[in-house]
PDB file of C-alpha atoms and ligand atoms in Angstrom:
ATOM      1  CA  UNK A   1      99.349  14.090 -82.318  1.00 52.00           C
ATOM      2  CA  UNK A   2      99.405  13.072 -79.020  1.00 52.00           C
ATOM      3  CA  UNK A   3      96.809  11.416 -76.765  1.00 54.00           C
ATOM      4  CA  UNK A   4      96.483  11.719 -73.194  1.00 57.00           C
ATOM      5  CA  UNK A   5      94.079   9.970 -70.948  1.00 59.00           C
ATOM      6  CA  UNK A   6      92.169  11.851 -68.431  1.00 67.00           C
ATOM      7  CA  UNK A   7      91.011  10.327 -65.403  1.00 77.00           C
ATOM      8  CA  UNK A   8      91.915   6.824 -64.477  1.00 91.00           C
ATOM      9  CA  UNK A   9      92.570   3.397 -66.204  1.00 94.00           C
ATOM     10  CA  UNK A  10      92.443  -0.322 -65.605  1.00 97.00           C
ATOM     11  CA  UNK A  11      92.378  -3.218 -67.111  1.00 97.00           C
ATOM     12  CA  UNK A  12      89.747  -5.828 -67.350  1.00 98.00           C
ATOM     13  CA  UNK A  13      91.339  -9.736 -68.095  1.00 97.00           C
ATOM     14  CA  UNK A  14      88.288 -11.637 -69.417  1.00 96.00           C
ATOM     15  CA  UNK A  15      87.102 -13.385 -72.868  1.00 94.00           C
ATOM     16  CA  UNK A  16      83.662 -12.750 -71.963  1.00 95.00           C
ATOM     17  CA  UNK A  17      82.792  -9.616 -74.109  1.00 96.00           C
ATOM     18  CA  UNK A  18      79.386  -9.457 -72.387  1.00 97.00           C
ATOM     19  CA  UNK A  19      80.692  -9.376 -68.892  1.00 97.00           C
ATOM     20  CA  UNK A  20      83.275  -6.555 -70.226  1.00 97.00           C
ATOM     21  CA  UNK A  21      80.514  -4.471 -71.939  1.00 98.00           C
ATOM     22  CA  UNK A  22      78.463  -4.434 -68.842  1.00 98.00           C
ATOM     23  CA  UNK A  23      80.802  -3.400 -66.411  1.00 98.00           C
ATOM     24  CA  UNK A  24      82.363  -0.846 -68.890  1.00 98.00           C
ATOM     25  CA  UNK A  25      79.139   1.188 -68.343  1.00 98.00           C
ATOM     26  CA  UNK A  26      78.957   0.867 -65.044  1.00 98.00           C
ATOM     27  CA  UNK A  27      82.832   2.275 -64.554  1.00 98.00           C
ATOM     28  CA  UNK A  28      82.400   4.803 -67.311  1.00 97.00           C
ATOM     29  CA  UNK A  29      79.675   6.338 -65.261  1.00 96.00           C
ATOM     30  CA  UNK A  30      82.445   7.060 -62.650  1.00 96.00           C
ATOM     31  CA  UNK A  31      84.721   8.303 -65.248  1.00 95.00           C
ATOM     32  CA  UNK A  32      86.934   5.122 -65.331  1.00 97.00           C
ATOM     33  CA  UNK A  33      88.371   4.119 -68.353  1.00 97.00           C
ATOM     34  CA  UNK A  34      88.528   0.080 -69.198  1.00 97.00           C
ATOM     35  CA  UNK A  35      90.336  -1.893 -71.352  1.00 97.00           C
ATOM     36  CA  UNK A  36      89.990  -5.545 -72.294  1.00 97.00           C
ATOM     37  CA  UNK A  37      92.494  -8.249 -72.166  1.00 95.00           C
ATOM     38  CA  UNK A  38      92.536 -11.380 -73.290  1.00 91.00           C
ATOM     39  CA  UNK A  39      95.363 -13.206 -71.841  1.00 83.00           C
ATOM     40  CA  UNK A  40      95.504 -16.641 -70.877  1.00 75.00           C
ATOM     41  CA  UNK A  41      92.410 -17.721 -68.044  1.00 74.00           C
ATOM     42  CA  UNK A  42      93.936 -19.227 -65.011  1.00 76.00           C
ATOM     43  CA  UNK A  43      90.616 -20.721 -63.105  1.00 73.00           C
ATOM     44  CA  UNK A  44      91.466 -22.833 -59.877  1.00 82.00           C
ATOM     45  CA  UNK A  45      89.093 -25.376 -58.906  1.00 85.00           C
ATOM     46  CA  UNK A  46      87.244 -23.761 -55.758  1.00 89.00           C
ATOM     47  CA  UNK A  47      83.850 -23.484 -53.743  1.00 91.00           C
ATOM     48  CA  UNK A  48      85.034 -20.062 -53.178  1.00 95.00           C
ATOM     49  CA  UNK A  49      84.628 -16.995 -55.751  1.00 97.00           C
ATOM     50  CA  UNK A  50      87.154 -15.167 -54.246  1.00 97.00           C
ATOM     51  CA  UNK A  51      89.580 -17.704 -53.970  1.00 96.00           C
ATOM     52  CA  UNK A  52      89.134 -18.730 -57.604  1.00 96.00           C
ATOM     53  CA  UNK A  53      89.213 -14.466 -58.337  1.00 96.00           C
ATOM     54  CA  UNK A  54      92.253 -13.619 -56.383  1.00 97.00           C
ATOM     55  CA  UNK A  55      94.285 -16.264 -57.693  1.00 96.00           C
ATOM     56  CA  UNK A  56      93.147 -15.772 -61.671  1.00 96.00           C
ATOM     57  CA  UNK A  57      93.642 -11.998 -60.920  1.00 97.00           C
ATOM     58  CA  UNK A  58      97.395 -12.519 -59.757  1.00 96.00           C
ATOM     59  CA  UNK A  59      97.838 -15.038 -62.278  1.00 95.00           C
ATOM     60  CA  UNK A  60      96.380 -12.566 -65.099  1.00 96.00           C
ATOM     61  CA  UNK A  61      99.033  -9.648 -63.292  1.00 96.00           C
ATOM     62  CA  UNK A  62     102.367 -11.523 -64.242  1.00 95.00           C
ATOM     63  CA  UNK A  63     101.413 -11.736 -67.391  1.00 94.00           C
ATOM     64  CA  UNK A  64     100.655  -7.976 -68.820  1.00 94.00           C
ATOM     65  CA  UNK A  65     101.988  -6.297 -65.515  1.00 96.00           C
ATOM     66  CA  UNK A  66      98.987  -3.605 -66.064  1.00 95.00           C
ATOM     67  CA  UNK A  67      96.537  -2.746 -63.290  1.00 97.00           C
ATOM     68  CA  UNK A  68      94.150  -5.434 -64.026  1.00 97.00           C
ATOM     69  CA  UNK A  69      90.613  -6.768 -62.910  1.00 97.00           C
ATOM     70  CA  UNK A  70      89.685 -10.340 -62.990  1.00 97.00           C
ATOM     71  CA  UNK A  71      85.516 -11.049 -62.096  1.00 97.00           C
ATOM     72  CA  UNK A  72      84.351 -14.695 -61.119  1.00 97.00           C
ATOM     73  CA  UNK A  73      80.771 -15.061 -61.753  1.00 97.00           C
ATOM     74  CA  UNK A  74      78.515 -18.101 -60.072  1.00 97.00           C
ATOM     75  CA  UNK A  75      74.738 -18.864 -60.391  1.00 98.00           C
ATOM     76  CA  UNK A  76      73.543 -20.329 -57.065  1.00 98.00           C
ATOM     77  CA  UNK A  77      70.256 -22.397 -56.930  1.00 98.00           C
ATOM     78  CA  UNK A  78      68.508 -23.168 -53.663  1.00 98.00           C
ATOM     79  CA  UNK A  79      66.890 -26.164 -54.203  1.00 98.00           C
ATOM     80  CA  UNK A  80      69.741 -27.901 -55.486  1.00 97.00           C
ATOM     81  CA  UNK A  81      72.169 -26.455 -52.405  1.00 97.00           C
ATOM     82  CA  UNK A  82      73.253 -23.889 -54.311  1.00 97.00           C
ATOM     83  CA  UNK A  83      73.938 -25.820 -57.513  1.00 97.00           C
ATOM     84  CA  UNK A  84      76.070 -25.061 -60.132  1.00 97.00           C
ATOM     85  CA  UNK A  85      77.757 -22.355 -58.244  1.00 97.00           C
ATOM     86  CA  UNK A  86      81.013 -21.869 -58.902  1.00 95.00           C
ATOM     87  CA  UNK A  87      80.866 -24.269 -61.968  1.00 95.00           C
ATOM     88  CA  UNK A  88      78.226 -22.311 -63.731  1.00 95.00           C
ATOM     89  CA  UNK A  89      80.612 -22.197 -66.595  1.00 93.00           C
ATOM     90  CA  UNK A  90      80.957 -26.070 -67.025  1.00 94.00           C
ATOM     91  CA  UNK A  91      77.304 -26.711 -66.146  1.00 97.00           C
ATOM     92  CA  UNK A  92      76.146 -23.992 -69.097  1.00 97.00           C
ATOM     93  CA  UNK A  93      78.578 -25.757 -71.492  1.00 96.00           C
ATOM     94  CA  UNK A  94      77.209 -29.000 -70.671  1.00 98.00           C
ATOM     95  CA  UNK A  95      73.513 -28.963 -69.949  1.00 97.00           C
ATOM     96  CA  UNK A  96      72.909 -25.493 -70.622  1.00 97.00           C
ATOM     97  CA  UNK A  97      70.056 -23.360 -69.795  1.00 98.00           C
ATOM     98  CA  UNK A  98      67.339 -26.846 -71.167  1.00 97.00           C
ATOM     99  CA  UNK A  99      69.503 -28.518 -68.543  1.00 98.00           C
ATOM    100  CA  UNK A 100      69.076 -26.857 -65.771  1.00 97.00           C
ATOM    101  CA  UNK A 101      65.406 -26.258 -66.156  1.00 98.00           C
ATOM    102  CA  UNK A 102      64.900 -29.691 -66.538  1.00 98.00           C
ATOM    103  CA  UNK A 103      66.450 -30.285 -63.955  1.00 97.00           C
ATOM    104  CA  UNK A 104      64.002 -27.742 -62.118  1.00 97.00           C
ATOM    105  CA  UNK A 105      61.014 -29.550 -63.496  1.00 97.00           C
ATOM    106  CA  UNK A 106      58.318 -29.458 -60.759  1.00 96.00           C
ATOM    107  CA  UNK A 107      60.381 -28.025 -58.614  1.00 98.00           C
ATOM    108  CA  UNK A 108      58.180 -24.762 -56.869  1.00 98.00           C
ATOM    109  CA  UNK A 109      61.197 -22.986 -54.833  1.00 98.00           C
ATOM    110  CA  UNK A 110      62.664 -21.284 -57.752  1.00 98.00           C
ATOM    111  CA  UNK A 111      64.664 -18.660 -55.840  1.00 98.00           C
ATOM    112  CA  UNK A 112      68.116 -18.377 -56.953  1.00 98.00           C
ATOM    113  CA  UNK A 113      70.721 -15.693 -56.632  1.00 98.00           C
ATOM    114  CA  UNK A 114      73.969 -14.647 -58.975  1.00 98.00           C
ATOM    115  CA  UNK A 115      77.235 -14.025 -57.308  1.00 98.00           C
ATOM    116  CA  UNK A 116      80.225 -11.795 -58.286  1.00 98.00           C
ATOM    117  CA  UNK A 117      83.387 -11.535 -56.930  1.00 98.00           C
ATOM    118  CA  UNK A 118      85.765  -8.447 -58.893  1.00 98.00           C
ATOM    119  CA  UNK A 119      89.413  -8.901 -57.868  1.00 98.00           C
ATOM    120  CA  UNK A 120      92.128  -5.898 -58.376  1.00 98.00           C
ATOM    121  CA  UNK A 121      95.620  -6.195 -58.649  1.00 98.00           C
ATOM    122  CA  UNK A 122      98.371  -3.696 -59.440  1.00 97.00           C
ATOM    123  CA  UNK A 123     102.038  -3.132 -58.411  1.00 96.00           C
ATOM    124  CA  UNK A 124     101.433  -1.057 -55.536  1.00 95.00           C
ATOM    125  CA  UNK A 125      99.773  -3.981 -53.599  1.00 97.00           C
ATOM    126  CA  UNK A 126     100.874  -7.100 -51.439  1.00 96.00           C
ATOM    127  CA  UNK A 127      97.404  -8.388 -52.522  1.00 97.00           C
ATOM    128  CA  UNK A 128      94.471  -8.829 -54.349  1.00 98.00           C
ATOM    129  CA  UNK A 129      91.424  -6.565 -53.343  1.00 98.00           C
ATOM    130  CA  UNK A 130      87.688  -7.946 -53.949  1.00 98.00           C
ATOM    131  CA  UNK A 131      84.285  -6.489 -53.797  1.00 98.00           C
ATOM    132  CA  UNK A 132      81.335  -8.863 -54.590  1.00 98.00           C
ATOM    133  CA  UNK A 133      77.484  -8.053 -55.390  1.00 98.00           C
ATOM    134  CA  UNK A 134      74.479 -10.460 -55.428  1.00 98.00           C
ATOM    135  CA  UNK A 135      71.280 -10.572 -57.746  1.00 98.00           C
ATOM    136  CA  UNK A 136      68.764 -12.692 -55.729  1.00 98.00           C
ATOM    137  CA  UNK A 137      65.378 -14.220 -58.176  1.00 98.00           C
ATOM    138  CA  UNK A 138      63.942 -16.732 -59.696  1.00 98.00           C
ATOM    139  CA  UNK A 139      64.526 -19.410 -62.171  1.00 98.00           C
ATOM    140  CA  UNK A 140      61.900 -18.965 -64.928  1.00 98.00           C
ATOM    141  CA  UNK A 141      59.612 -22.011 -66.026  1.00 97.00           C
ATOM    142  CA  UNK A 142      60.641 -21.589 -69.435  1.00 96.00           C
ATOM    143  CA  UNK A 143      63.485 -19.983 -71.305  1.00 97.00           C
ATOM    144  CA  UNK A 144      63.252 -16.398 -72.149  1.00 96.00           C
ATOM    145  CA  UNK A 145      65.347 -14.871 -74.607  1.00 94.00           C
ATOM    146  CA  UNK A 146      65.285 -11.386 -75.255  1.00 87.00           C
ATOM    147  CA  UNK A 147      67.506  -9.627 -77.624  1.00 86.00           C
ATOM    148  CA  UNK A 148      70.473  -9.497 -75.387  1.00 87.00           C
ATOM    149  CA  UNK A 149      72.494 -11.312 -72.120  1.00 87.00           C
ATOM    150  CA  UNK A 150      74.272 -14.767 -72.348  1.00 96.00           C
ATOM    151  CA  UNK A 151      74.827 -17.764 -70.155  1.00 97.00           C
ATOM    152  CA  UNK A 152      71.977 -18.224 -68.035  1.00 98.00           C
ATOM    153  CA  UNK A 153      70.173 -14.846 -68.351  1.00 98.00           C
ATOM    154  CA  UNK A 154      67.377 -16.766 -70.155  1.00 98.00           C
ATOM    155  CA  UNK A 155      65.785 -18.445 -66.928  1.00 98.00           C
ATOM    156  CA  UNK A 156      67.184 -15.544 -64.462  1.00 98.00           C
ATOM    157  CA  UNK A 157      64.245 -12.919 -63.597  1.00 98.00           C
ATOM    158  CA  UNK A 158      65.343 -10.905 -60.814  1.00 98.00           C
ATOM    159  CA  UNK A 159      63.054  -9.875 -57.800  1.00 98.00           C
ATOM    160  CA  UNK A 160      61.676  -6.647 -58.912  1.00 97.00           C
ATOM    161  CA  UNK A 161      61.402  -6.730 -62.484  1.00 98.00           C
ATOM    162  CA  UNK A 162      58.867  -8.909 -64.688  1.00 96.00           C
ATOM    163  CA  UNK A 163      61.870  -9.696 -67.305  1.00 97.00           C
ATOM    164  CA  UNK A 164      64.429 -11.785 -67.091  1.00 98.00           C
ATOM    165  CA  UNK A 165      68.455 -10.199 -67.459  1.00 98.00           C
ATOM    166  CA  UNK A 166      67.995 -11.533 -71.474  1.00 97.00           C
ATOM    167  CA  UNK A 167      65.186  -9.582 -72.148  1.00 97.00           C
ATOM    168  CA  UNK A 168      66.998  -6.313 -70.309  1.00 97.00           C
ATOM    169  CA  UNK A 169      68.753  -3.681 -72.209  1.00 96.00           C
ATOM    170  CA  UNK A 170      72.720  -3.696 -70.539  1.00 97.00           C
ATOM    171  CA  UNK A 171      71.520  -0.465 -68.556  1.00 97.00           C
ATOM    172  CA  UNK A 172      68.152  -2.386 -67.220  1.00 97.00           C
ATOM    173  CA  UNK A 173      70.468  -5.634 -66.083  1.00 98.00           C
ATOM    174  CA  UNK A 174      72.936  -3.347 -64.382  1.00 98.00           C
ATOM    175  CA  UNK A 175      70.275  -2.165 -62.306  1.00 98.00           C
ATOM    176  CA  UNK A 176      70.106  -4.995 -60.586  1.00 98.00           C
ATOM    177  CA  UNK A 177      72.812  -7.329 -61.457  1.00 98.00           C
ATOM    178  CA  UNK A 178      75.440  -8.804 -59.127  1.00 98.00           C
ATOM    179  CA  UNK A 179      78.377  -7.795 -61.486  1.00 98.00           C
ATOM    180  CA  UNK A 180      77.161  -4.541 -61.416  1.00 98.00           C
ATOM    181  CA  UNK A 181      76.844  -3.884 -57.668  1.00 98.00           C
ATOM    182  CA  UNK A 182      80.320  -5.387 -57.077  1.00 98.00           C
ATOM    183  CA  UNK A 183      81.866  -2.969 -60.084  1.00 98.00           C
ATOM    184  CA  UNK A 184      80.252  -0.192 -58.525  1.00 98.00           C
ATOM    185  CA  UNK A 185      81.784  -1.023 -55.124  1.00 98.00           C
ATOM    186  CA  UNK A 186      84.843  -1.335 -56.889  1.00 98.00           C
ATOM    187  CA  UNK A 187      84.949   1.520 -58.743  1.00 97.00           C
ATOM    188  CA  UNK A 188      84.092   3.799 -55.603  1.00 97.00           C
ATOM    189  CA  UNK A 189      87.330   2.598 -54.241  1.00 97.00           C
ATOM    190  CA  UNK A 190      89.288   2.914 -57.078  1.00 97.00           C
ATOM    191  CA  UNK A 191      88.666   6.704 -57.448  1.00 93.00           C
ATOM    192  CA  UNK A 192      90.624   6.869 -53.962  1.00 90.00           C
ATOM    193  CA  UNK A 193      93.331   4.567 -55.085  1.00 91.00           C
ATOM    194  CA  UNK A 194      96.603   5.913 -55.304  1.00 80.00           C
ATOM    195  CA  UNK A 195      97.665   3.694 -57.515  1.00 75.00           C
TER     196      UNK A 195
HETATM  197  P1  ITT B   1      85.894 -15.090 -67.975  1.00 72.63           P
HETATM  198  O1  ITT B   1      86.743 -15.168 -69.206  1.00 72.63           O
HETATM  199  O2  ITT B   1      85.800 -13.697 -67.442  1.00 72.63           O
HETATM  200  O3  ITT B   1      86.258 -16.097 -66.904  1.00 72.63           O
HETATM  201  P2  ITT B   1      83.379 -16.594 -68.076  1.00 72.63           P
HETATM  202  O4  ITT B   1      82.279 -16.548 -69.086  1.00 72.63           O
HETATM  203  O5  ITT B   1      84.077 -17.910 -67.867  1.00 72.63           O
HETATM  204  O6  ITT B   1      84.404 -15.429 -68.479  1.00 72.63           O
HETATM  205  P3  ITT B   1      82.584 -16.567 -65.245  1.00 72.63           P
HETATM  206  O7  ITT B   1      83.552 -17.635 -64.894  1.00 72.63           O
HETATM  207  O8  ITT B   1      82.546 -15.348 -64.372  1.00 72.63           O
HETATM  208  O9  ITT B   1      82.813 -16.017 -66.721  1.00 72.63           O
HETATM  209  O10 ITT B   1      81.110 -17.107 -65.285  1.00 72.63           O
HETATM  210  C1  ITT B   1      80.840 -18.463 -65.469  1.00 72.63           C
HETATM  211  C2  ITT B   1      79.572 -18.662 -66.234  1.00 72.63           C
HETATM  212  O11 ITT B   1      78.451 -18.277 -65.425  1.00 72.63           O
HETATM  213  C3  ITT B   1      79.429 -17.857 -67.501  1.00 72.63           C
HETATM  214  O12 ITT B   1      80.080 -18.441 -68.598  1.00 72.63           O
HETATM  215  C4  ITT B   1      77.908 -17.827 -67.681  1.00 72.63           C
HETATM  216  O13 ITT B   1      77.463 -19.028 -68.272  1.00 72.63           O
HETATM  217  C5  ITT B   1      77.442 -17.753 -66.229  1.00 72.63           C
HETATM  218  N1  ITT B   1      77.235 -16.338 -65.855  1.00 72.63           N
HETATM  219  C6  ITT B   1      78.072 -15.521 -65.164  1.00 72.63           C
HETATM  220  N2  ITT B   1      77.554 -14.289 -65.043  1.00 72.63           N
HETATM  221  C7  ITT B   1      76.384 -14.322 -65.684  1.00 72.63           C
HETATM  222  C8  ITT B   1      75.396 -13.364 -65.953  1.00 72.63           C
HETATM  223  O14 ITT B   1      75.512 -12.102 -65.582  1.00 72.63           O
HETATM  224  N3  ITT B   1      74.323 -13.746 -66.646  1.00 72.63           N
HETATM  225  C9  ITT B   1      74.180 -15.012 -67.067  1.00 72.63           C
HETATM  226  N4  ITT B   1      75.061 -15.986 -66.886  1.00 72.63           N
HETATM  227  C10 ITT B   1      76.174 -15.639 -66.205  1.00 72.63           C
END
């Protein structure tokens, strides 16, 4: 027997398997099929998600030689000038989501916005190609899991909605989410790739 896959394919390089589940619904409502590797994270130090994006993306490329997606998330938090930003990974590790809202205590400008940045790369280019999305909110008071999300999802409650992305079911979050909007932008292209 013999399989043969309709429609079109890529690759997503990430060990996140939350950021892979959400954008494989968004692409499989455009009839793209996704895949998830795990290969070996280049992340460059950078103020820039697209920097950081297009070079992990490149770097993810020479190794499996697939069309491939790499996404670089950041949580940006206006009262402390955009704060952790592009280090959102490090800063969760360390202080985590208690962290940061201590370090939010009695603080009233709560507004705070996600950022992605989804960079493609296949043979057929010279470069990288990146779409990015934004989330804009608040950071909650206290922290409010739900019964799904990860990183700081807890104490993110996007304008619009009374929940925060943890207490959102994957289809609720990608109504508004910043990895979402950037997949979407990216999938609308790919359906005219040649590649
Ligand atoms: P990769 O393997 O894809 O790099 P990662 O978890 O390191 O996975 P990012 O660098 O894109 O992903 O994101 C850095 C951190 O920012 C991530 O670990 C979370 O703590 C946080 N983050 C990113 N997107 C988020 C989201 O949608 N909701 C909550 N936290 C998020």
């Amino acid at each position: 027997m013999s399989f043969q896959l309709k429609g079109k394919v890529v690759f997503f390089a990430t060990n996140n398997i939350n950021k892979f589940n959400e954008a494989r619904k968004v692409l499989g409502s455009y009839k793209i099929a996704v895949g998830m590797l795990r290969v070996k994270n280049l992340e460059i130090q950078s103020e820039s998600l697209e920097e950081i994006a297009k070079t992990s993306v490149i770097h993810a490329f020479q190794q499996c030689r697939l069309p491939v997606i790499v996404e670089d998330a950041g949580l940006f938090i206006e009262a402390l000038n955009g704060f952790p930003g592009p280090y959102a990974s490090y800063v969760y590790k360390t202080i985590g989501n208690e962290g940061l809202l201590k370090l939010m205590k009695g603080v009233t400008n709560r507004k705070a916005c996600f950022q992605s940045v989804v960079a493609y790369f296949s043979e057929e280019l010279d470069t990288p190609v990146c779409f990015d999305g934004e989330a804009s909110g608040e950071i909650t008071e206290d922290v409010r899991k739900g019964c799904s999300g990860f990183g700081f999802d807890p104490i993110f409650k996007p304008y619009g909605s009374e929940k925060t992305f943890a207490e959102m079911s994957i289809d609720e979050k990608n109504k508004y989410s910043h990895r979402a909007k950037a997949f979407r932008k990216f999938a609308k292209w790919y359906k005219g790739f040649k590649g």
